Amino acid sequence: MNRKVIPSLLALGVSLSLCFTPALAQDEVKIGFIVKKPEQAWFINEQDAATKLGQEKGFEVVRLAGEDGQQVLSAIDNLNSQGAQGFVICPPDVRLGPAIVNRAKQYGMKVVTVDDQFLGADGKPMADVPHLGMSGYKIGRQVGEAIAAEMKRRGWDPQEVAALRISNNELPTAKARTDGATDALLDAGFVKQNIFDAPQQNTDTSSAFAAASPVFSKNGRFEHWVIYALNEESVLGGVRASEQYGLSPEQVIGVGINGSGAAFAEFSRQKPTGFYGTVAVSSTMHGRQSADNLYTWITQDKKPPANTETTGTLMTRDNWQQVRADLGL
Ligand code: FCA
C-alpha cells in the first residue's frame, strides 16, 4: 500500500472516532426504575410499561428492586456504574427521601417518584422531587361509595355492618385512601364505632392477613363485614382472613385499589369471593408517564410537573375485562 495513504487513513480513523463516538455516548439515555415490591403485579406492569416506552423512544430502562434502604442505595450505585442519568422510584419507605436524593445528587442523577411520595426531614412531602401518583383521597372515596352501593343492593342495614379497615398510616397515600373510604362510608350512614383498624406492617397480602385475623375473632357478633385498604393485595389478605374465620362471600364486601393481576386472578375464579371489586388505576400510564417525564428532563432539561394526580374506575367481576382494556392494562 502507498505509504502516504496509511497516515491519512489513520487520521480519518481518528477524526471519525472523535466525531462519532462522543456524540453516540451523549445520545445514549439510560434510566433506572426502582420499585419497593418487584413481585407485585402493579409494579411489574409499571416496569414493563416503562421498558416498552424506552424501546419506542430509544432509551434503556434498568429494572431494579429496592425493598429496603440498603438495597435502594446499592441500586443507585449500580445505576451510576452503568452510566444511568437518573431513575424513577417507588421507595420502600417514604422517609428515605432525603438519603435517596443525596445519593442521586452525588452522582448528578435526576430523580422522580412514582406512587409513594418522599417525605422530607420535616415530615412534609419533598415538593422539589417531581411526583406522579394516585389522588389517594378521591380514589378512597370511590372505594367507600362502591361499598355503600353494594351494601344497599344486598339490603344490609348500615347500622349493623362492621368494617375492617386495613391501615398503613405511616404511608401518606395509604392514609389518604383509607380516610377517603371511611368518609364516604360515614356519609352513607355507616357507624363510626363499627370501623375496626387492622394496622399492617407492609403493603402486601400476608401482612394484611396477619393484621386482619384477630379483628374478626374479637368481633364475632357482626354478621356482615366490609373490607378496605390502600390496595387490592391488602384487601385480598383481609378477604382470605374472613374466609378462614368462616364468613361466606355473601357476608363480605371487599373493595381494593389498583386493578392489577392480583384482582384479575380473583375475578377469574369460578365462584365469586368476598372480593367484590377494586378501583382500577392505570399502572401502564404510571409507568410510561413517569419514565417519559424523567426522559424529557434528561434530554431537554425540562423539569416535570411537581405533582401529577391520577384517577380511577371501579372494576368488578362483571366489567373487569372491559375496564382492563380501556386502561391499557
Ligand atoms: C402504593 C401501593 C401500591 C399501589 C401504588 C399506586 O405504592 O403499595 O400497591 O397502590 O401505591
Short mmCIF file of C-alpha atoms and ligand atoms in Angstrom, two decimals:
data_model
loop_
_atom_site.label_atom_id
_atom_site.label_comp_id
_atom_site.label_asym_id
_atom_site.label_seq_id
_atom_site.Cartn_x
_atom_site.Cartn_y
_atom_site.Cartn_z
CA MET A 1 0.00 0.00 0.00
CA ASN A 2 1.15 3.50 -0.77
CA ARG A 3 2.96 4.89 2.26
CA LYS A 4 1.11 8.18 2.06
CA VAL A 5 -2.30 6.52 2.25
CA ILE A 6 -1.70 4.88 5.60
CA PRO A 7 -1.26 8.06 7.65
CA SER A 8 -4.27 9.67 6.01
CA LEU A 9 -6.42 6.60 6.72
CA LEU A 10 -5.21 6.68 10.28
CA ALA A 11 -6.07 10.36 10.51
CA LEU A 12 -9.50 9.64 9.07
CA GLY A 13 -9.98 6.91 11.69
CA VAL A 14 -9.02 9.30 14.48
CA SER A 15 -11.24 12.06 13.22
CA LEU A 16 -14.16 9.64 12.72
CA SER A 17 -13.81 8.37 16.21
CA LEU A 18 -13.58 11.92 17.55
CA CYS A 19 -16.69 12.94 15.64
CA PHE A 20 -18.93 9.97 16.26
CA THR A 21 -18.03 8.20 19.45
CA PRO A 22 -18.68 11.05 21.89
CA ALA A 23 -21.86 12.04 20.08
CA LEU A 24 -23.19 8.48 20.34
CA ALA A 25 -22.36 8.28 24.02
CA GLN A 26 -24.22 11.53 24.66
CA ASP A 27 -27.32 10.24 22.94
CA GLU A 28 -27.50 7.07 24.98
CA VAL A 29 -30.04 7.59 27.71
CA LYS A 30 -30.29 5.02 30.45
CA ILE A 31 -32.65 5.29 33.40
CA GLY A 32 -33.37 3.12 36.41
CA PHE A 33 -36.85 2.06 37.53
CA ILE A 34 -36.65 1.04 41.18
CA VAL A 35 -39.68 -0.44 42.95
CA LYS A 36 -40.39 -1.43 46.54
CA LYS A 37 -42.26 -4.66 45.71
CA PRO A 38 -40.87 -6.17 42.49
CA GLU A 39 -43.04 -9.29 42.78
CA GLN A 40 -46.37 -7.40 42.81
CA ALA A 41 -48.34 -7.23 39.57
CA TRP A 42 -48.81 -3.44 39.88
CA PHE A 43 -45.05 -2.83 39.89
CA ILE A 44 -44.26 -5.47 37.27
CA ASN A 45 -46.67 -3.71 34.95
CA GLU A 46 -45.20 -0.27 35.66
CA GLN A 47 -41.71 -1.51 34.86
CA ASP A 48 -42.94 -3.29 31.72
CA ALA A 49 -44.65 -0.13 30.51
CA ALA A 50 -41.53 1.99 31.13
CA THR A 51 -39.36 -0.58 29.32
CA LYS A 52 -41.72 -0.57 26.36
CA LEU A 53 -41.67 3.21 26.16
CA GLY A 54 -37.87 3.09 26.23
CA GLN A 55 -37.89 0.69 23.28
CA GLU A 56 -40.20 3.04 21.36
CA LYS A 57 -38.22 6.19 22.13
CA GLY A 58 -34.75 4.69 22.16
CA PHE A 59 -33.66 4.73 25.78
CA GLU A 60 -32.77 1.93 28.14
CA VAL A 61 -34.65 1.10 31.33
CA VAL A 62 -32.85 -0.83 34.05
CA ARG A 63 -35.39 -2.56 36.30
CA LEU A 64 -34.31 -2.82 39.90
CA ALA A 65 -35.72 -3.88 43.26
CA GLY A 66 -35.48 -1.59 46.28
CA GLU A 67 -37.15 -3.46 49.11
CA ASP A 68 -35.25 -1.66 51.87
CA GLY A 69 -32.94 1.34 52.27
CA GLN A 70 -29.75 -0.63 51.75
CA GLN A 71 -31.00 -2.21 48.56
CA VAL A 72 -32.11 1.16 47.20
CA LEU A 73 -28.70 2.75 47.83
CA SER A 74 -26.88 -0.13 46.15
CA ALA A 75 -29.31 0.06 43.24
CA ILE A 76 -28.36 3.73 42.81
CA ASP A 77 -24.62 2.87 42.98
CA ASN A 78 -25.23 0.16 40.42
CA LEU A 79 -27.06 2.59 38.10
CA ASN A 80 -24.23 5.08 38.38
CA SER A 81 -21.64 2.49 37.44
CA GLN A 82 -23.76 1.65 34.38
CA GLY A 83 -23.83 5.31 33.34
CA ALA A 84 -27.53 5.98 34.04
CA GLN A 85 -28.57 9.64 34.13
CA GLY A 86 -31.48 9.22 36.54
CA PHE A 87 -34.15 6.97 37.97
CA VAL A 88 -37.85 6.62 38.74
CA ILE A 89 -38.52 5.20 42.18
CA CYS A 90 -41.37 3.93 44.37
CA PRO A 91 -39.47 3.83 47.67
CA PRO A 92 -39.86 1.11 50.32
CA ASP A 93 -40.16 3.84 52.97
CA VAL A 94 -41.07 7.42 52.11
CA ARG A 95 -38.81 8.75 54.88
CA LEU A 96 -35.78 7.56 52.92
CA GLY A 97 -36.38 10.54 50.60
CA PRO A 98 -33.53 12.79 51.80
CA ALA A 99 -30.97 9.93 51.78
CA ILE A 100 -32.00 8.86 48.28
CA VAL A 101 -31.88 12.42 46.94
CA ASN A 102 -28.41 12.91 48.47
CA ARG A 103 -27.05 9.80 46.87
CA ALA A 104 -28.53 10.78 43.49
CA LYS A 105 -27.04 14.28 43.77
CA GLN A 106 -23.58 12.87 44.48
CA TYR A 107 -23.78 11.16 41.10
CA GLY A 108 -25.53 14.00 39.28
CA MET A 109 -28.60 11.84 38.67
CA LYS A 110 -32.15 13.07 38.32
CA VAL A 111 -34.89 11.52 40.46
CA VAL A 112 -38.67 11.34 40.13
CA THR A 113 -41.01 9.41 42.41
CA VAL A 114 -43.97 7.29 41.36
CA ASP A 115 -46.85 6.14 43.64
CA ASP A 116 -45.27 6.89 47.05
CA GLN A 117 -44.01 10.44 47.52
CA PHE A 118 -40.85 11.17 49.53
CA LEU A 119 -41.19 12.89 52.90
CA GLY A 120 -38.52 15.38 53.96
CA ALA A 121 -36.91 15.59 57.39
CA ASP A 122 -39.76 17.94 58.39
CA GLY A 123 -42.32 15.21 57.63
CA LYS A 124 -43.71 17.14 54.65
CA PRO A 125 -43.75 15.91 51.03
CA MET A 126 -40.50 16.78 49.22
CA ALA A 127 -42.06 19.13 46.70
CA ASP A 128 -38.83 19.63 44.74
CA VAL A 129 -38.83 15.97 43.62
CA PRO A 130 -41.35 15.57 40.77
CA HIS A 131 -44.04 13.06 41.67
CA LEU A 132 -46.77 11.11 39.90
CA GLY A 133 -49.29 9.17 41.95
CA MET A 134 -52.94 8.43 42.65
CA SER A 135 -55.24 11.08 44.01
CA GLY A 136 -55.47 8.97 47.15
CA TYR A 137 -58.37 10.63 48.93
CA LYS A 138 -60.63 10.75 45.86
CA ILE A 139 -59.90 7.16 44.94
CA GLY A 140 -60.53 6.18 48.55
CA ARG A 141 -63.92 7.88 48.36
CA GLN A 142 -64.72 5.81 45.26
CA VAL A 143 -63.95 2.69 47.31
CA GLY A 144 -66.31 3.80 50.09
CA GLU A 145 -69.04 4.71 47.61
CA ALA A 146 -68.76 1.36 45.83
CA ILE A 147 -69.03 -0.48 49.15
CA ALA A 148 -72.04 1.60 50.22
CA ALA A 149 -73.83 0.96 46.91
CA GLU A 150 -73.24 -2.78 47.15
CA MET A 151 -74.42 -2.83 50.79
CA LYS A 152 -77.61 -1.17 49.65
CA ARG A 153 -78.05 -3.64 46.80
CA ARG A 154 -77.70 -6.52 49.26
CA GLY A 155 -80.18 -4.86 51.60
CA TRP A 156 -77.80 -4.55 54.56
CA ASP A 157 -78.66 -2.17 57.38
CA PRO A 158 -75.65 0.20 57.62
CA GLN A 159 -76.13 0.35 61.39
CA GLU A 160 -75.29 -3.32 61.71
CA VAL A 161 -72.31 -3.72 59.46
CA ALA A 162 -68.68 -3.83 60.62
CA ALA A 163 -65.73 -2.50 58.64
CA LEU A 164 -62.27 -3.97 58.59
CA ARG A 165 -60.00 -1.04 57.77
CA ILE A 166 -56.55 -2.41 56.99
CA SER A 167 -54.48 0.66 57.67
CA ASN A 168 -50.95 1.81 56.98
CA ASN A 169 -50.85 5.27 58.49
CA GLU A 170 -47.06 5.64 58.07
CA LEU A 171 -47.58 5.94 54.33
CA PRO A 172 -49.41 9.18 53.45
CA THR A 173 -51.04 7.88 50.26
CA ALA A 174 -52.34 4.87 52.20
CA LYS A 175 -53.83 7.08 54.90
CA ALA A 176 -55.40 9.37 52.30
CA ARG A 177 -57.01 6.38 50.57
CA THR A 178 -58.45 4.77 53.72
CA ASP A 179 -59.57 8.20 55.02
CA GLY A 180 -61.44 8.80 51.76
CA ALA A 181 -63.17 5.41 52.02
CA THR A 182 -64.06 6.00 55.67
CA ASP A 183 -65.58 9.43 54.95
CA ALA A 184 -67.69 8.09 52.10
CA LEU A 185 -68.97 5.25 54.29
CA LEU A 186 -69.82 7.63 57.14
CA ASP A 187 -71.66 9.85 54.65
CA ALA A 188 -73.67 6.78 53.64
CA GLY A 189 -74.78 6.16 57.25
CA PHE A 190 -72.07 3.80 58.47
CA VAL A 191 -71.48 3.74 62.25
CA LYS A 192 -68.04 5.05 63.25
CA GLN A 193 -67.73 2.66 66.21
CA ASN A 194 -68.16 -0.27 63.88
CA ILE A 195 -64.97 0.51 61.99
CA PHE A 196 -62.06 -1.60 63.25
CA ASP A 197 -58.44 -0.93 62.38
CA ALA A 198 -56.04 -3.66 61.38
CA PRO A 199 -52.66 -1.90 61.10
CA GLN A 200 -50.44 -3.75 58.64
CA GLN A 201 -46.63 -3.70 58.73
CA ASN A 202 -46.29 -3.64 54.98
CA THR A 203 -48.40 -3.16 51.86
CA ASP A 204 -48.86 -6.79 50.88
CA THR A 205 -51.31 -9.67 51.29
CA SER A 206 -49.52 -11.53 54.07
CA SER A 207 -49.15 -8.50 56.34
CA ALA A 208 -52.83 -7.69 55.79
CA PHE A 209 -53.86 -11.26 56.56
CA ALA A 210 -51.87 -11.20 59.79
CA ALA A 211 -53.40 -7.87 60.82
CA ALA A 212 -56.96 -8.85 59.89
CA SER A 213 -57.33 -12.26 61.55
CA PRO A 214 -57.55 -11.06 65.19
CA VAL A 215 -60.07 -8.35 64.26
CA PHE A 216 -62.60 -10.95 63.08
CA SER A 217 -62.14 -13.19 66.08
CA LYS A 218 -62.56 -10.27 68.50
CA ASN A 219 -65.78 -9.05 66.84
CA GLY A 220 -67.74 -12.22 66.24
CA ARG A 221 -71.09 -10.51 66.86
CA PHE A 222 -71.21 -8.97 63.36
CA GLU A 223 -72.79 -10.87 60.54
CA HIS A 224 -71.80 -8.52 57.72
CA TRP A 225 -68.39 -7.08 57.00
CA VAL A 226 -66.87 -4.63 54.56
CA ILE A 227 -63.13 -4.57 53.94
CA TYR A 228 -60.90 -1.81 52.57
CA ALA A 229 -57.21 -0.91 52.50
CA LEU A 230 -54.67 1.03 50.45
CA ASN A 231 -54.56 -1.64 47.72
CA GLU A 232 -56.19 -4.83 46.49
CA GLU A 233 -53.32 -7.03 47.67
CA SER A 234 -54.15 -5.97 51.23
CA VAL A 235 -57.92 -6.31 50.77
CA LEU A 236 -57.27 -9.84 49.48
CA GLY A 237 -55.39 -10.56 52.72
CA GLY A 238 -58.48 -9.39 54.63
CA VAL A 239 -60.80 -11.48 52.46
CA ARG A 240 -58.64 -14.59 52.99
CA ALA A 241 -58.76 -13.96 56.75
CA SER A 242 -62.57 -13.62 56.61
CA GLU A 243 -62.78 -16.99 54.83
CA GLN A 244 -60.51 -18.60 57.38
CA TYR A 245 -62.70 -17.21 60.14
CA GLY A 246 -65.72 -18.82 58.46
CA LEU A 247 -67.51 -15.92 56.76
CA SER A 248 -69.12 -16.65 53.39
CA PRO A 249 -68.74 -14.43 50.29
CA GLU A 250 -72.33 -13.20 50.81
CA GLN A 251 -71.30 -11.77 54.18
CA VAL A 252 -68.31 -9.81 52.91
CA ILE A 253 -67.80 -6.84 50.59
CA GLY A 254 -64.14 -6.11 49.97
CA VAL A 255 -63.11 -3.32 47.60
CA GLY A 256 -59.47 -2.74 46.72
CA ILE A 257 -57.42 -0.29 44.68
CA ASN A 258 -55.00 -0.88 41.73
CA GLY A 259 -56.66 -3.09 39.13
CA SER A 260 -53.66 -5.31 38.57
CA GLY A 261 -53.04 -9.02 38.04
CA ALA A 262 -53.96 -9.72 41.67
CA ALA A 263 -57.54 -8.60 41.01
CA PHE A 264 -57.72 -10.29 37.58
CA ALA A 265 -56.81 -13.62 39.18
CA GLU A 266 -59.50 -13.18 41.82
CA PHE A 267 -62.19 -12.23 39.27
CA SER A 268 -61.20 -15.22 37.15
CA ARG A 269 -62.05 -17.72 39.88
CA GLN A 270 -65.05 -19.79 39.09
CA LYS A 271 -67.07 -18.62 42.10
CA PRO A 272 -67.30 -15.07 43.45
CA THR A 273 -65.45 -14.36 46.71
CA GLY A 274 -65.79 -11.57 49.26
CA PHE A 275 -63.56 -9.51 46.97
CA TYR A 276 -66.33 -7.53 45.30
CA GLY A 277 -64.29 -5.03 43.31
CA THR A 278 -61.32 -2.73 43.01
CA VAL A 279 -60.79 0.84 41.86
CA ALA A 280 -58.51 0.40 38.89
CA VAL A 281 -55.83 2.93 38.05
CA SER A 282 -53.63 2.57 35.01
CA SER A 283 -50.29 1.19 36.17
CA THR A 284 -49.40 1.24 32.47
CA MET A 285 -49.87 5.01 32.44
CA HIS A 286 -48.00 5.44 35.75
CA GLY A 287 -45.01 3.51 34.39
CA ARG A 288 -44.96 5.20 30.98
CA GLN A 289 -45.63 8.72 32.14
CA SER A 290 -43.13 8.75 34.99
CA ALA A 291 -40.41 7.31 32.72
CA ASP A 292 -41.31 9.79 29.98
CA ASN A 293 -41.19 12.70 32.42
CA LEU A 294 -37.71 11.69 33.50
CA TYR A 295 -36.56 11.12 29.91
CA THR A 296 -37.74 14.59 28.88
CA TRP A 297 -36.00 16.08 31.91
CA ILE A 298 -32.72 14.36 30.97
CA THR A 299 -32.84 15.08 27.25
CA GLN A 300 -34.49 18.52 27.15
CA ASP A 301 -33.74 19.81 30.61
CA LYS A 302 -37.47 20.30 31.24
CA LYS A 303 -38.31 19.53 34.86
CA PRO A 304 -41.55 17.51 35.15
CA PRO A 305 -44.62 18.87 36.98
CA ALA A 306 -44.24 18.83 40.78
CA ASN A 307 -47.26 16.60 41.31
CA THR A 308 -49.46 14.67 38.90
CA GLU A 309 -52.57 13.04 40.38
CA THR A 310 -54.28 10.16 38.57
CA THR A 311 -57.86 8.88 38.83
CA GLY A 312 -59.57 5.50 38.93
CA THR A 313 -62.51 3.43 37.64
CA LEU A 314 -64.47 0.82 39.57
CA MET A 315 -63.76 -2.68 38.32
CA THR A 316 -65.91 -5.66 39.38
CA ARG A 317 -66.36 -9.26 38.33
CA ASP A 318 -68.87 -8.02 35.73
CA ASN A 319 -66.81 -5.41 33.90
CA TRP A 320 -63.19 -6.16 34.68
CA GLN A 321 -62.15 -7.22 31.21
CA GLN A 322 -63.62 -4.09 29.67
CA VAL A 323 -62.03 -1.76 32.22
CA ARG A 324 -58.75 -3.59 31.82
CA ALA A 325 -58.82 -2.98 28.07
CA ASP A 326 -59.88 0.66 28.49
CA LEU A 327 -56.96 1.36 30.83
CA GLY A 328 -54.46 -0.45 28.64
CA LEU A 329 -53.69 -2.99 31.34
C1 FCA B 1 -48.65 2.13 46.75
C2 FCA B 1 -49.22 0.74 46.94
C3 FCA B 1 -49.30 0.03 45.60
C4 FCA B 1 -50.03 0.90 44.58
C5 FCA B 1 -49.33 2.22 44.46
C6 FCA B 1 -50.01 3.15 43.49
O1 FCA B 1 -47.28 2.04 46.45
O2 FCA B 1 -48.41 -0.01 47.81
O3 FCA B 1 -49.98 -1.19 45.73
O4 FCA B 1 -51.34 1.12 45.03
O5 FCA B 1 -49.29 2.86 45.73
#
